[in-house]
Tab-separated table of C-alpha atoms and ligand atoms in Angstrom:
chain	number	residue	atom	x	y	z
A	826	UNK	CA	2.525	29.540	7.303
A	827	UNK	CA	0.639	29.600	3.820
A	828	UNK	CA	3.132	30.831	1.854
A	829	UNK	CA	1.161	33.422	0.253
A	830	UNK	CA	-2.271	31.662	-0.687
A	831	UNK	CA	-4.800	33.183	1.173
A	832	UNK	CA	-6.664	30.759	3.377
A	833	UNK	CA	-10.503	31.563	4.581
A	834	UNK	CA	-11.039	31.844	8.141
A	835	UNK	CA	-13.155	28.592	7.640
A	836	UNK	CA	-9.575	27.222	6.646
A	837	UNK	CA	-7.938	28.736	9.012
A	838	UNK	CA	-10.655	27.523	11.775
A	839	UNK	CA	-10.035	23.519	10.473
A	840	UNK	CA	-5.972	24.031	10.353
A	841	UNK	CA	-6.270	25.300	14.074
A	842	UNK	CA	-8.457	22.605	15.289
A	843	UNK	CA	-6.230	19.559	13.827
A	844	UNK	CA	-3.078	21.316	15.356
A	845	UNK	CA	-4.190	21.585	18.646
A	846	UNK	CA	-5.419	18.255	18.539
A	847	UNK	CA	-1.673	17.092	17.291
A	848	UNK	CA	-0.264	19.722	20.057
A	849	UNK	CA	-2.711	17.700	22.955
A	850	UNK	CA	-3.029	14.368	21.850
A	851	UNK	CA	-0.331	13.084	19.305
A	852	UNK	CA	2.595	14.767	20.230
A	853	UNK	CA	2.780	13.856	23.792
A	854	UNK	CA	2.054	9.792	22.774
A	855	UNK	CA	3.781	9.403	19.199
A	856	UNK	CA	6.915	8.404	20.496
A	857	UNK	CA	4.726	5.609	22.683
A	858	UNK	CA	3.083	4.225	19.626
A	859	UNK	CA	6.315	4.476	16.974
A	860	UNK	CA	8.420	2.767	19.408
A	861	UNK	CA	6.175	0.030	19.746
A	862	UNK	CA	4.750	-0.347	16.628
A	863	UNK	CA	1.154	-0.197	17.975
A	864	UNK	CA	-2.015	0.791	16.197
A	865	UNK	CA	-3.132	4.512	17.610
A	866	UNK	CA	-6.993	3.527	18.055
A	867	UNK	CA	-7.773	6.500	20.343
A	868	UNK	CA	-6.136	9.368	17.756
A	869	UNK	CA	-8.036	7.218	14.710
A	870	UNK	CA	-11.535	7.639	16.819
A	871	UNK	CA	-10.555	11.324	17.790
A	872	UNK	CA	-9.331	11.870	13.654
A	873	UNK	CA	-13.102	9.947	13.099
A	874	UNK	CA	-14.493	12.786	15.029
A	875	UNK	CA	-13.116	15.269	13.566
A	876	UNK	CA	-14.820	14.342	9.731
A	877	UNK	CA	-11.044	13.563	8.698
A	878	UNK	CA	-12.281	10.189	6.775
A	879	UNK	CA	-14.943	12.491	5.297
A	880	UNK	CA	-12.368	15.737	4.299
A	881	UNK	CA	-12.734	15.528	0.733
A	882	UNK	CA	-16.062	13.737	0.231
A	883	UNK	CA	-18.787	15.744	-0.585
A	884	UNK	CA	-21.421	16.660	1.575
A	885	UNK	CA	-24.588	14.958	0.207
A	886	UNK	CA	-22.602	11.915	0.973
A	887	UNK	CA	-22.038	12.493	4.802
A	888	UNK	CA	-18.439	14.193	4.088
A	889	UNK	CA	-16.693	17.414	4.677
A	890	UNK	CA	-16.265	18.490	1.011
A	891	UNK	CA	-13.177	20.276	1.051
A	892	UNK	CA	-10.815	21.021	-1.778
A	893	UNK	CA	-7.822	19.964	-1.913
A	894	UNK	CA	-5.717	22.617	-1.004
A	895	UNK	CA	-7.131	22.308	2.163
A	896	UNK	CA	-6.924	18.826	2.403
A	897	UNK	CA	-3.345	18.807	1.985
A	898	UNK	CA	-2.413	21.644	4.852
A	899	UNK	CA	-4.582	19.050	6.913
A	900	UNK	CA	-2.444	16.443	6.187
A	901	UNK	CA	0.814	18.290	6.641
A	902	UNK	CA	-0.487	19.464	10.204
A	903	UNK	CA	-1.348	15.765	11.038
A	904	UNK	CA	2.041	14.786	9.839
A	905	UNK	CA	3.867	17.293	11.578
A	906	UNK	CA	2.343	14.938	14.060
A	907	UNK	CA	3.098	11.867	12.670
A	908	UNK	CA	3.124	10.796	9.245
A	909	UNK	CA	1.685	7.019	10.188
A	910	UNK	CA	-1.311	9.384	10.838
A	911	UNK	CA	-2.038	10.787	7.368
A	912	UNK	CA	-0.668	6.930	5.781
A	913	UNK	CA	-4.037	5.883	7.966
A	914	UNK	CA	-6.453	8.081	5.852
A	915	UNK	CA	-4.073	8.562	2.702
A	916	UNK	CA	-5.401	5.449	0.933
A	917	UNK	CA	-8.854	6.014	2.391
A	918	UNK	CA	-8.770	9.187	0.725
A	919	UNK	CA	-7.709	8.194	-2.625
A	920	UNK	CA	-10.413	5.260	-2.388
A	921	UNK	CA	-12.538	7.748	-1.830
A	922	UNK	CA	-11.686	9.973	-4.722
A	923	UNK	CA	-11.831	7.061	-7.427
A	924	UNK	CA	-15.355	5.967	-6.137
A	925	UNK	CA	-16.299	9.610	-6.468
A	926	UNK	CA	-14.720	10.002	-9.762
A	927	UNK	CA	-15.954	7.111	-11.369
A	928	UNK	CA	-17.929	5.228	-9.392
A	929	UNK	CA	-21.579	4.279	-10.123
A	930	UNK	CA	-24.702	5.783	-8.265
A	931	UNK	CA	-24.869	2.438	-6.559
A	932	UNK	CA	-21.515	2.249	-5.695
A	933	UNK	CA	-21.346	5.887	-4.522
A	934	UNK	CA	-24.635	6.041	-2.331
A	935	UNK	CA	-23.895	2.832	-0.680
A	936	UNK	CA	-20.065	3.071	-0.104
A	937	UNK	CA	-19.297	6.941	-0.004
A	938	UNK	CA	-21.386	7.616	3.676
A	939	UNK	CA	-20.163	5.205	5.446
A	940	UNK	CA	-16.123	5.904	4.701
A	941	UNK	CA	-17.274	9.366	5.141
A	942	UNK	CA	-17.972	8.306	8.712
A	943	UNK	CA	-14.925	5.910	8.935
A	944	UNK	CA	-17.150	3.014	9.746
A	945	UNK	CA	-14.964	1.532	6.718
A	946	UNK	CA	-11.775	2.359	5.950
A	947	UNK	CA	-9.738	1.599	2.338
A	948	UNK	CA	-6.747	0.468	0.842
A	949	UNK	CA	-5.354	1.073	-2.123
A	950	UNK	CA	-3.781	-1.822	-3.896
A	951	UNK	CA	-1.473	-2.413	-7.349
A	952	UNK	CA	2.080	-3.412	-6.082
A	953	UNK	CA	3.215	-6.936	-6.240
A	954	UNK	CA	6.278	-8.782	-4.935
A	955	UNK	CA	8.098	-8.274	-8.595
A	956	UNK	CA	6.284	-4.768	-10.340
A	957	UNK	CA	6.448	-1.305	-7.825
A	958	UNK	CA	7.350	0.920	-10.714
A	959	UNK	CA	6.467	-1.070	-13.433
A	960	UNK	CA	2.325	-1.215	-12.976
A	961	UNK	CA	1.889	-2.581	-15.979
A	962	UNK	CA	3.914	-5.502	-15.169
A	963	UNK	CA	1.571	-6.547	-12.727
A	964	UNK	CA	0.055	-10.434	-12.717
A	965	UNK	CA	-2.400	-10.654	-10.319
A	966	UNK	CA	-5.447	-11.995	-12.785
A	967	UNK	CA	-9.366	-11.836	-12.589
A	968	UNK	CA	-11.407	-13.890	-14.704
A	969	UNK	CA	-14.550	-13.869	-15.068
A	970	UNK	CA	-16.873	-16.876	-14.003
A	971	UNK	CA	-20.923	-16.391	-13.701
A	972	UNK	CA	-21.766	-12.991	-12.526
A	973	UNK	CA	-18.298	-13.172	-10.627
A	974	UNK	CA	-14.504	-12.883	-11.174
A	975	UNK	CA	-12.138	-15.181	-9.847
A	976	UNK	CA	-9.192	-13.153	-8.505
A	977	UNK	CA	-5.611	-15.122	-8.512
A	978	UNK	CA	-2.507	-13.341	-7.042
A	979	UNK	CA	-0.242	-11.736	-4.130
A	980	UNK	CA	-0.443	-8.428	-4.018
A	981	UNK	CA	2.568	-6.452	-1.681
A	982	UNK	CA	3.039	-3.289	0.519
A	983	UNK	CA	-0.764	-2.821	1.137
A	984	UNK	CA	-1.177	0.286	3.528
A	985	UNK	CA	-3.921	-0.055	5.785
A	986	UNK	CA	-4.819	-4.259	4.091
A	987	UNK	CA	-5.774	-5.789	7.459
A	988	UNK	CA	-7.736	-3.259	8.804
A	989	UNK	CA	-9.605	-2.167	5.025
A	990	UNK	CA	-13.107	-2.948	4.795
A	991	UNK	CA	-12.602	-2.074	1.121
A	992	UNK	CA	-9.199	-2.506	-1.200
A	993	UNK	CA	-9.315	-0.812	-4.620
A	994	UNK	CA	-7.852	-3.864	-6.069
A	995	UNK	CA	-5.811	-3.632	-9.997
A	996	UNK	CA	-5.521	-6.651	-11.601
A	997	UNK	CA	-5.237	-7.907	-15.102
A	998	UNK	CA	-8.323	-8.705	-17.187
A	999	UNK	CA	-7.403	-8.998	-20.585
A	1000	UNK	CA	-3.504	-10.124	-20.391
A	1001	UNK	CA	-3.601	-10.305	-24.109
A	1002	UNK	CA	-4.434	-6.144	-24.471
A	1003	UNK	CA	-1.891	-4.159	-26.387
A	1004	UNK	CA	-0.853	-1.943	-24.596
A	1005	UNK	CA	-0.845	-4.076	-21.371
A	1006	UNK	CA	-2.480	-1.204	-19.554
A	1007	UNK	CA	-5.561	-1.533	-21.314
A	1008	UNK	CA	-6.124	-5.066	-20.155
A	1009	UNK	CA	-6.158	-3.635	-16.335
A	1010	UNK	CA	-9.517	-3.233	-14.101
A	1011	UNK	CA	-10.275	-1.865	-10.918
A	1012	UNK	CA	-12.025	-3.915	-8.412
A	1013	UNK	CA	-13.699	-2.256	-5.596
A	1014	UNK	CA	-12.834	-5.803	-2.990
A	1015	UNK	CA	-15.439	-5.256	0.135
A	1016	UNK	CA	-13.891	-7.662	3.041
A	1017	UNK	CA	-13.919	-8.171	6.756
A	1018	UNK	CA	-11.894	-5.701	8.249
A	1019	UNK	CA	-8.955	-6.916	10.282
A	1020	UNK	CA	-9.572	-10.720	9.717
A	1021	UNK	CA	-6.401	-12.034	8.022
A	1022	UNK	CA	-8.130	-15.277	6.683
A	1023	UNK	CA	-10.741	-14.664	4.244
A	1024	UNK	CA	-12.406	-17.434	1.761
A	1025	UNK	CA	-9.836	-17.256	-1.083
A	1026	UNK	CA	-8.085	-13.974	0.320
A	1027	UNK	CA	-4.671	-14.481	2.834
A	1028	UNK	CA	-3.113	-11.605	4.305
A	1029	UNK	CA	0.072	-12.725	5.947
A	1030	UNK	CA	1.216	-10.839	9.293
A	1031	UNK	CA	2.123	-7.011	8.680
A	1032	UNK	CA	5.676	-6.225	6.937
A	1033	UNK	CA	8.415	-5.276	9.720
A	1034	UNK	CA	9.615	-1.457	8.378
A	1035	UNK	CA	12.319	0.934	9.252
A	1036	UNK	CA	9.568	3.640	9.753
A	1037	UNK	CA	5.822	4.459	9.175
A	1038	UNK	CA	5.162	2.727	12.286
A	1039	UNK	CA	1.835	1.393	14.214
A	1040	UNK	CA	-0.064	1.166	10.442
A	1041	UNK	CA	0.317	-1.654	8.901
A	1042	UNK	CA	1.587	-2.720	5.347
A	1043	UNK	CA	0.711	-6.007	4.170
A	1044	UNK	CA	0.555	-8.545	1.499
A	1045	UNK	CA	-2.412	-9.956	0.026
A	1046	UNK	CA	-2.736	-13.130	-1.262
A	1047	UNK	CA	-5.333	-14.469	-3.271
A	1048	UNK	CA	-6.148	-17.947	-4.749
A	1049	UNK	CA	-9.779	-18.073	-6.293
A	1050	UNK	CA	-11.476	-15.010	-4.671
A	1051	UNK	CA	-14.739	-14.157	-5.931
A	1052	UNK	CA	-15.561	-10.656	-6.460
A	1053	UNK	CA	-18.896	-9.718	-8.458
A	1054	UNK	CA	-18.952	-8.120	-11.690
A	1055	UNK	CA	-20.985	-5.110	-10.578
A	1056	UNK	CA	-17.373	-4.818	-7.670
A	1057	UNK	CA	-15.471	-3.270	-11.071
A	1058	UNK	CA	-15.438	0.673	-10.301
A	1059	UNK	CA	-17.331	1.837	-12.556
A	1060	UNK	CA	-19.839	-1.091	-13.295
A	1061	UNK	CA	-18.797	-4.080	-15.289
A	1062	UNK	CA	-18.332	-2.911	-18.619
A	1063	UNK	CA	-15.851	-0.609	-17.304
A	1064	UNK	CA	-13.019	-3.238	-17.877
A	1065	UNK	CA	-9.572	-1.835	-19.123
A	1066	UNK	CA	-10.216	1.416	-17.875
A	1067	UNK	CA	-8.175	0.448	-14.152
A	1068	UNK	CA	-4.530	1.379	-15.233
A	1069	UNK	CA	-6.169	5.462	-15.794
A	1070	UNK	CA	-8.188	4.953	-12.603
A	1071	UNK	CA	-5.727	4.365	-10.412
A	1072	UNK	CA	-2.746	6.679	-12.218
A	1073	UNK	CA	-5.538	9.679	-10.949
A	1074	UNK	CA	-5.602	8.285	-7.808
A	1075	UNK	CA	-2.081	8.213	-7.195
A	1076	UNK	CA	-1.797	11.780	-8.781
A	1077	UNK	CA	-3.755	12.705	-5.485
A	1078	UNK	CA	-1.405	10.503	-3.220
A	1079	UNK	CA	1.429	12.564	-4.620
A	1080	UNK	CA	0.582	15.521	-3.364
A	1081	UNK	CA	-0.502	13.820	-0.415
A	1082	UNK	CA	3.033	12.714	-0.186
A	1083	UNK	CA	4.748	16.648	-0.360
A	1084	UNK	CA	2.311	17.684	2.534
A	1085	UNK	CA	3.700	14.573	4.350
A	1086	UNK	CA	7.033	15.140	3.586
A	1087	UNK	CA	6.338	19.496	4.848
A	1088	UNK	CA	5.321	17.885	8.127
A	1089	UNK	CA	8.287	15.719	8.390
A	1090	UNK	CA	10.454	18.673	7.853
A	1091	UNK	CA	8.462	21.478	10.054
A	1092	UNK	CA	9.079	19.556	13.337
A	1093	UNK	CA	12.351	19.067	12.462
A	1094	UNK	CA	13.260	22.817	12.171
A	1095	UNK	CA	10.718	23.645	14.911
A	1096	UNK	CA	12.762	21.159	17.289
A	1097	UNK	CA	16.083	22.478	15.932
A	1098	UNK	CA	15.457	25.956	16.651
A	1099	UNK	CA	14.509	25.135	20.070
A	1100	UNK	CA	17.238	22.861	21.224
A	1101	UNK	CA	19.479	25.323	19.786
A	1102	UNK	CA	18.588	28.124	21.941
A	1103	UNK	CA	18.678	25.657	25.051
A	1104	UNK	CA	21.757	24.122	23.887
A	1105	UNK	CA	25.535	25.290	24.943
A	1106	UNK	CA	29.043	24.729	23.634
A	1107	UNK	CA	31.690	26.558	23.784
A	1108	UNK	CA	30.434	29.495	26.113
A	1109	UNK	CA	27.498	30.562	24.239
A	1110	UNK	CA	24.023	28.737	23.065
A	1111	UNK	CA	24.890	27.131	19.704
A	1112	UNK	CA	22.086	29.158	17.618
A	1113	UNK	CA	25.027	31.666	17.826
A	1114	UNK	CA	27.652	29.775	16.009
A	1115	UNK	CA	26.819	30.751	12.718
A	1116	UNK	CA	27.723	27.331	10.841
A	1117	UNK	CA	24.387	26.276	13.389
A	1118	UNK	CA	22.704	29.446	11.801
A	1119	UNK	CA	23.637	28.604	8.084
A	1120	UNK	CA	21.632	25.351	8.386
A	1121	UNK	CA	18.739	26.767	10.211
A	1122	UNK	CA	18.399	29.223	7.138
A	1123	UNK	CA	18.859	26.857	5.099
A	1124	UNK	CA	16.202	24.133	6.030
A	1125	UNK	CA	13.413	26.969	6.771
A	1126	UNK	CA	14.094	27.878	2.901
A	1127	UNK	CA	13.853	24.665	1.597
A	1128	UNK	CA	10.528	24.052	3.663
A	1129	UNK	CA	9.280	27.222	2.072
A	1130	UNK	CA	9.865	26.438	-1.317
A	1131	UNK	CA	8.161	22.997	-1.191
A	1132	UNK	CA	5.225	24.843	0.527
A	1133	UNK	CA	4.930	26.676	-2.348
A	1134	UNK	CA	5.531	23.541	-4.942
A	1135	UNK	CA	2.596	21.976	-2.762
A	1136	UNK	CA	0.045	24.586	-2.759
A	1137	UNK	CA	0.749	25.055	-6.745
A	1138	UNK	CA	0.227	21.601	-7.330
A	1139	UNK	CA	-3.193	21.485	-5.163
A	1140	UNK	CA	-4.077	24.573	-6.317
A	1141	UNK	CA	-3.839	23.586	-9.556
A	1142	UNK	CA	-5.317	20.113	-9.553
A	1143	UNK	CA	-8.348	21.802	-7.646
A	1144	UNK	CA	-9.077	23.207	-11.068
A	1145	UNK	CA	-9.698	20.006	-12.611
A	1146	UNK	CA	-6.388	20.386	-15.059
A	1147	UNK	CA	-4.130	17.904	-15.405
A	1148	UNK	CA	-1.443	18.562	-12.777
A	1149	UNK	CA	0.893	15.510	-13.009
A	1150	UNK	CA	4.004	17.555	-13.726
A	1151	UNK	CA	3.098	19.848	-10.773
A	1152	UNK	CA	1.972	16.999	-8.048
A	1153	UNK	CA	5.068	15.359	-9.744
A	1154	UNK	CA	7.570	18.331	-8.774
A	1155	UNK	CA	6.238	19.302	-5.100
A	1156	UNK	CA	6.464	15.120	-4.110
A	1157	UNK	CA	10.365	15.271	-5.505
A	1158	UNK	CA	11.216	18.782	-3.962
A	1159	UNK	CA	9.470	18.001	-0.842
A	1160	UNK	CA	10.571	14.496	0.221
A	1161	UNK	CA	13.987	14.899	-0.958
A	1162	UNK	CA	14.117	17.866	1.460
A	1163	UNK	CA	12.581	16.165	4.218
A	1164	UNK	CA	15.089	13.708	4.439
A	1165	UNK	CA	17.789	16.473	4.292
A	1166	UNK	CA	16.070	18.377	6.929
A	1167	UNK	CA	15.504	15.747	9.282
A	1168	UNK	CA	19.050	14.442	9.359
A	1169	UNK	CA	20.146	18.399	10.041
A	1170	UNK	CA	17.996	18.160	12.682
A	1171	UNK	CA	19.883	15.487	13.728
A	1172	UNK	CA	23.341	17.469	13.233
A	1173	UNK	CA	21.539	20.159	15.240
A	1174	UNK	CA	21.023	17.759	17.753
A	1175	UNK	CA	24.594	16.108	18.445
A	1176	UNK	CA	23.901	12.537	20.393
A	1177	UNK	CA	20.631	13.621	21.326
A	1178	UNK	CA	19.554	13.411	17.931
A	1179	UNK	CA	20.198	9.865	17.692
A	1180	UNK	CA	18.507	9.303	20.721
A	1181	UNK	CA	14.958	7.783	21.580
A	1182	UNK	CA	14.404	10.505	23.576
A	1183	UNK	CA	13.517	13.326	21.054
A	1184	UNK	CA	11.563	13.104	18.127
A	1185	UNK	CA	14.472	13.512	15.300
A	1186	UNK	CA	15.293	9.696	14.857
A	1187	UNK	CA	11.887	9.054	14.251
A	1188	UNK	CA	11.637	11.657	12.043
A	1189	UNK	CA	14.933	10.550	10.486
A	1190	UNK	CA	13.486	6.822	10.027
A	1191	UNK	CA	10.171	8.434	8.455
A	1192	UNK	CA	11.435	10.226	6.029
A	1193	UNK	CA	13.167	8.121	3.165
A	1194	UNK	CA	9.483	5.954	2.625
A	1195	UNK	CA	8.050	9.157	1.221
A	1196	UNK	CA	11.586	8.940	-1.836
A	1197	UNK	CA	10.179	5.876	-2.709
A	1198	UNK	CA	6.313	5.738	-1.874
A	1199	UNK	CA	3.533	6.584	-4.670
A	1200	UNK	CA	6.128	6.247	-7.319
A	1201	UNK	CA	10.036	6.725	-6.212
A	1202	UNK	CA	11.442	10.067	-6.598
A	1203	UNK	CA	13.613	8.765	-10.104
A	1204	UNK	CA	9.789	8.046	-11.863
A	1205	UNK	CA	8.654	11.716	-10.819
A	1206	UNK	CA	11.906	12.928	-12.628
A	1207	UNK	CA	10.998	10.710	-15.359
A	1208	UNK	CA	7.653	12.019	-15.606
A	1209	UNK	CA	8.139	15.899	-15.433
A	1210	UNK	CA	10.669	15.718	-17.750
A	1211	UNK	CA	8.425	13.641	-20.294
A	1212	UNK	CA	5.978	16.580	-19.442
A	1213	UNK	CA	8.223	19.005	-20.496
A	1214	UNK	CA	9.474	17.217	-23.731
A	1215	UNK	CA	5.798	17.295	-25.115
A	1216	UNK	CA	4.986	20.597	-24.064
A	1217	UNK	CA	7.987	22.184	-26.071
A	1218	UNK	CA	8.418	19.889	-28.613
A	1219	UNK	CA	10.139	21.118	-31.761
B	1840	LIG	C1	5.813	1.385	3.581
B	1840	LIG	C2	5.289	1.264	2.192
B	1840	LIG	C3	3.939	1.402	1.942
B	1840	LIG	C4	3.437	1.220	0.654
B	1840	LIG	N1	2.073	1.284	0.442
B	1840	LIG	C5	1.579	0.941	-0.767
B	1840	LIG	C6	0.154	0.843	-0.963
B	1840	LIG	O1	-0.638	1.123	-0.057
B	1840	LIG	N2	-0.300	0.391	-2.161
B	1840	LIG	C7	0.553	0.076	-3.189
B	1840	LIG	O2	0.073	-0.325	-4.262
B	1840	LIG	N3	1.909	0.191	-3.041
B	1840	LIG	C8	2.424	0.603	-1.864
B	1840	LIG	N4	3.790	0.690	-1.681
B	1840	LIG	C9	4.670	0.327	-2.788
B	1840	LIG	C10	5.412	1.500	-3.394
B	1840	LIG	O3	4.528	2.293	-4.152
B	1840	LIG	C11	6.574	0.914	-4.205
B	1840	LIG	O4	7.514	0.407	-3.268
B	1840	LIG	C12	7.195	1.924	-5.107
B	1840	LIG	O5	6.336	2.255	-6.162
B	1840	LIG	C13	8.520	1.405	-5.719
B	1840	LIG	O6	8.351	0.127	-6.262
B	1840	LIG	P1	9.355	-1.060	-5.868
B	1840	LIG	O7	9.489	-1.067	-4.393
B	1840	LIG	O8	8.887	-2.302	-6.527
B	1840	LIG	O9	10.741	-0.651	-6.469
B	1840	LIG	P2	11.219	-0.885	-7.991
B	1840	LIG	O10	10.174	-0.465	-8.928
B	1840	LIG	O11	11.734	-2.266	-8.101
B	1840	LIG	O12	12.424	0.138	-8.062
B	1840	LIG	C14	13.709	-0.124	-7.504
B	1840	LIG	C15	14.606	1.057	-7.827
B	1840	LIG	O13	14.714	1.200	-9.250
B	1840	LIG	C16	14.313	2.509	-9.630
B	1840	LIG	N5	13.675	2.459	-10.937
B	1840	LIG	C17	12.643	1.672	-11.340
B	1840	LIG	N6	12.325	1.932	-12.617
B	1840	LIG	C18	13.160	2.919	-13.033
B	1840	LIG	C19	13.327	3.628	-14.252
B	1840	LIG	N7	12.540	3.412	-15.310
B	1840	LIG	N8	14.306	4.566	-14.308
B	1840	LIG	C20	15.102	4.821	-13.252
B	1840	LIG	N9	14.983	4.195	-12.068
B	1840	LIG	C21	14.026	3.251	-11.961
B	1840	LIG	C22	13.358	2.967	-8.547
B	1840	LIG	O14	13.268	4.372	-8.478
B	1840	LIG	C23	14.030	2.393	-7.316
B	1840	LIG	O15	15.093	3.243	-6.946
B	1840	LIG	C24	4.323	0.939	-0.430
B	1840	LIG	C25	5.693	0.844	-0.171
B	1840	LIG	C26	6.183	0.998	1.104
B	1840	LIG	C27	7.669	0.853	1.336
């Protein structure tokens, strides 16, 4: 489905090739690895084959250079699979995209290649224990000593923070800046990938979650870490400049987040139509009691329309403009229908649904992370109505 945007048959040819290899290789395991809570290293090695670390790096730098429109169908097909999948290369790929953006040569030659290969994979790091929402609330501090900064503070919810070989790391510089988000700078942290005891860097065993299963979310603790001064994204005079960095980077994530939430919701409507053909009461298969039919209709037209939010918002943050209102509207539309969708799925279902055996309570246990993840669903409303104040302001 593409919802009217025409896709080239070199589109079309990478869509195809990261369904079947959901159809083959994910679908068949997921329920393995969800249920218990295991890393899936083959499907990460197969994804590594694919390019999928590479998808939106560009090609002088070992990647696959895609736009994003295309990036985010990928990441709705992988989800359909499993949305631990796309959390695996979702903070890769916004790691990726602030190196790109504003990274130095140095910092781009030497680091974009090999995460284009997956050799290293990223995290993406501003939440602490007391400030989700509220980034600029955030206390984690790095002064600088020497040619270094000395990083103090416990970062929280890292996706992906054992197994990073790189975290883009916000943390306060100048706590006396006015406002506070100009005293924020972006650290690119290179570390040893899944060791959890570091000189001056702690990362506590992985958070126990409802959900988002077999990738890991951590805390990061840090008590006199030493970063250089040529680590700050950007190159060291590009202090108070982090807050902006990452604020474009999440921009990304959001729309990340809608294609997420479209996978979610496809598999739930794709099982639901099934089992309701196979499925009998009263005499007849229940896709012929039309109170089953209403809902069918009704999810399939709520995936449609947040297909369409989606492939706005990429579409239009392809072009370069700003496209916070739009990546703002497709997360909210599309996550808030995901959850809807997978718990009619469950409906759908009867006991089954609530049962181990088919997909729907994993689906149902996936779905509310993506209300609250890269900024809950009451901040997007916040923000596209702000939007929409300043553009019609009287
Ligand atoms: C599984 C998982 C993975 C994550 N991965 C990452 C990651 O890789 N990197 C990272 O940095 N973070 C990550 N996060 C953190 C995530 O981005 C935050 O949880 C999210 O931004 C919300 O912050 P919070 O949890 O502190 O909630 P709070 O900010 O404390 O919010 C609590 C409630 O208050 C509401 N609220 C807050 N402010 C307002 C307001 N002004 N108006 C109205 N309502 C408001 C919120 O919507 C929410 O309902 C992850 C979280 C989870 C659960």
């Amino acid at each position: 489905m593409t919802a009217g945007y025409e896709l080239t048959a070199e589109q079309q040819d990478i869509l195809r090739t990261i369904r079947d290899f959901v159809d083959r290789d994910v679908l068949p395991n997921v329920s393995h690895y969800d249920h218990n809570d295991e890393f899936p290293t083959p499907l990460v090695e197969t994804m590594k084959e694919l390019g999928l670390f590479g998808t939106t790096i560009p090609e002088e730098y070992g990647g696959l250079g895609l736009d994003l429109m295309t990036y985010s169908l990928i990441v709705k097909e992988l989800s359909r699979g499993w949305i631990s999948l796309s959390g695996i290369i979702n903070t890769h790929f916004i790691a990726s995209f602030m190196i790109k953006t504003f990274g130095t040569a140095e910092q781009k030659d030497r680091l974009l290649p090999r995460m284009a290969r997956g050799d290293v994979r990223s995290a993406f790091s501003m939440t602490e224990p007391h400030a989700g929402s509220d980034v600029q609330a955030i206390r984690t501090r790095a002064v600088l000593d020497g040619d270094d900064y000395v990083v103090n503070g416990q970062k929280m919810w890292v996706t992906n923070g054992l197994r990073a070989g790189i975290v883009m790391l916000l943390a306060v510089t100048d706590p006396s800046a006015e406002p506070r988000h100009r005293g924020m700078t972006t650290f690119i942290v290179e570390k040893e990938p899944e060791v959890s005891d570091l000189p001056g860097l702690t990362i506590p065993p992985p958070l126990k979650k409802l959900g988002y299963k077999g990738v890991e979310s951590t805390e990061l603790v840090f008590e006199d870490f030493r970063t250089p001064a040529s680590s700050i994204l950007g190159g060291p005079d590009q202090t108070g400049v982090g807050f902006k960095q990452f604020m474009a980077g999440i921009e990304l994530g959001r729309v990340n987040i809608a294609a997420r939430a479209l996978g979610i919701a496809e598999l739930a409507l794709e099982n639901a139509i099934r089992y309701a053909q196979e499925r009998e009461a009263f005499g007849k298969p229940i896709s012929q009691h039309q109170l089953i039919q209403a809902k069918i209709a009704q999810m399939a037209t709520k995936i449609r329309a947040a297909e369409l939010l989606l492939l706005d918002a990429a579409a239009r943050k392809n072009t370069g403009e700003r496209a916070d209102m739009e990546a703002g509207m497709a997360k909210l539309f599309a996550t808030e229908i995901a959850e809807e969708v997978a718990l009619d799925a469950m409906r759908i279902h009867g006991g089954y649904g609530y049962s181990q055996e088919y997909p729907i309570e994993r689906l149902y246990r996936d779905a509310p992370l993506l209300l609250i993840g890269e900024g809950s669903n009451e901040i997007q409303q916040l923000l596209i109505a702000r939007r929409l104040f300043e553009r019609h302001k009287i």
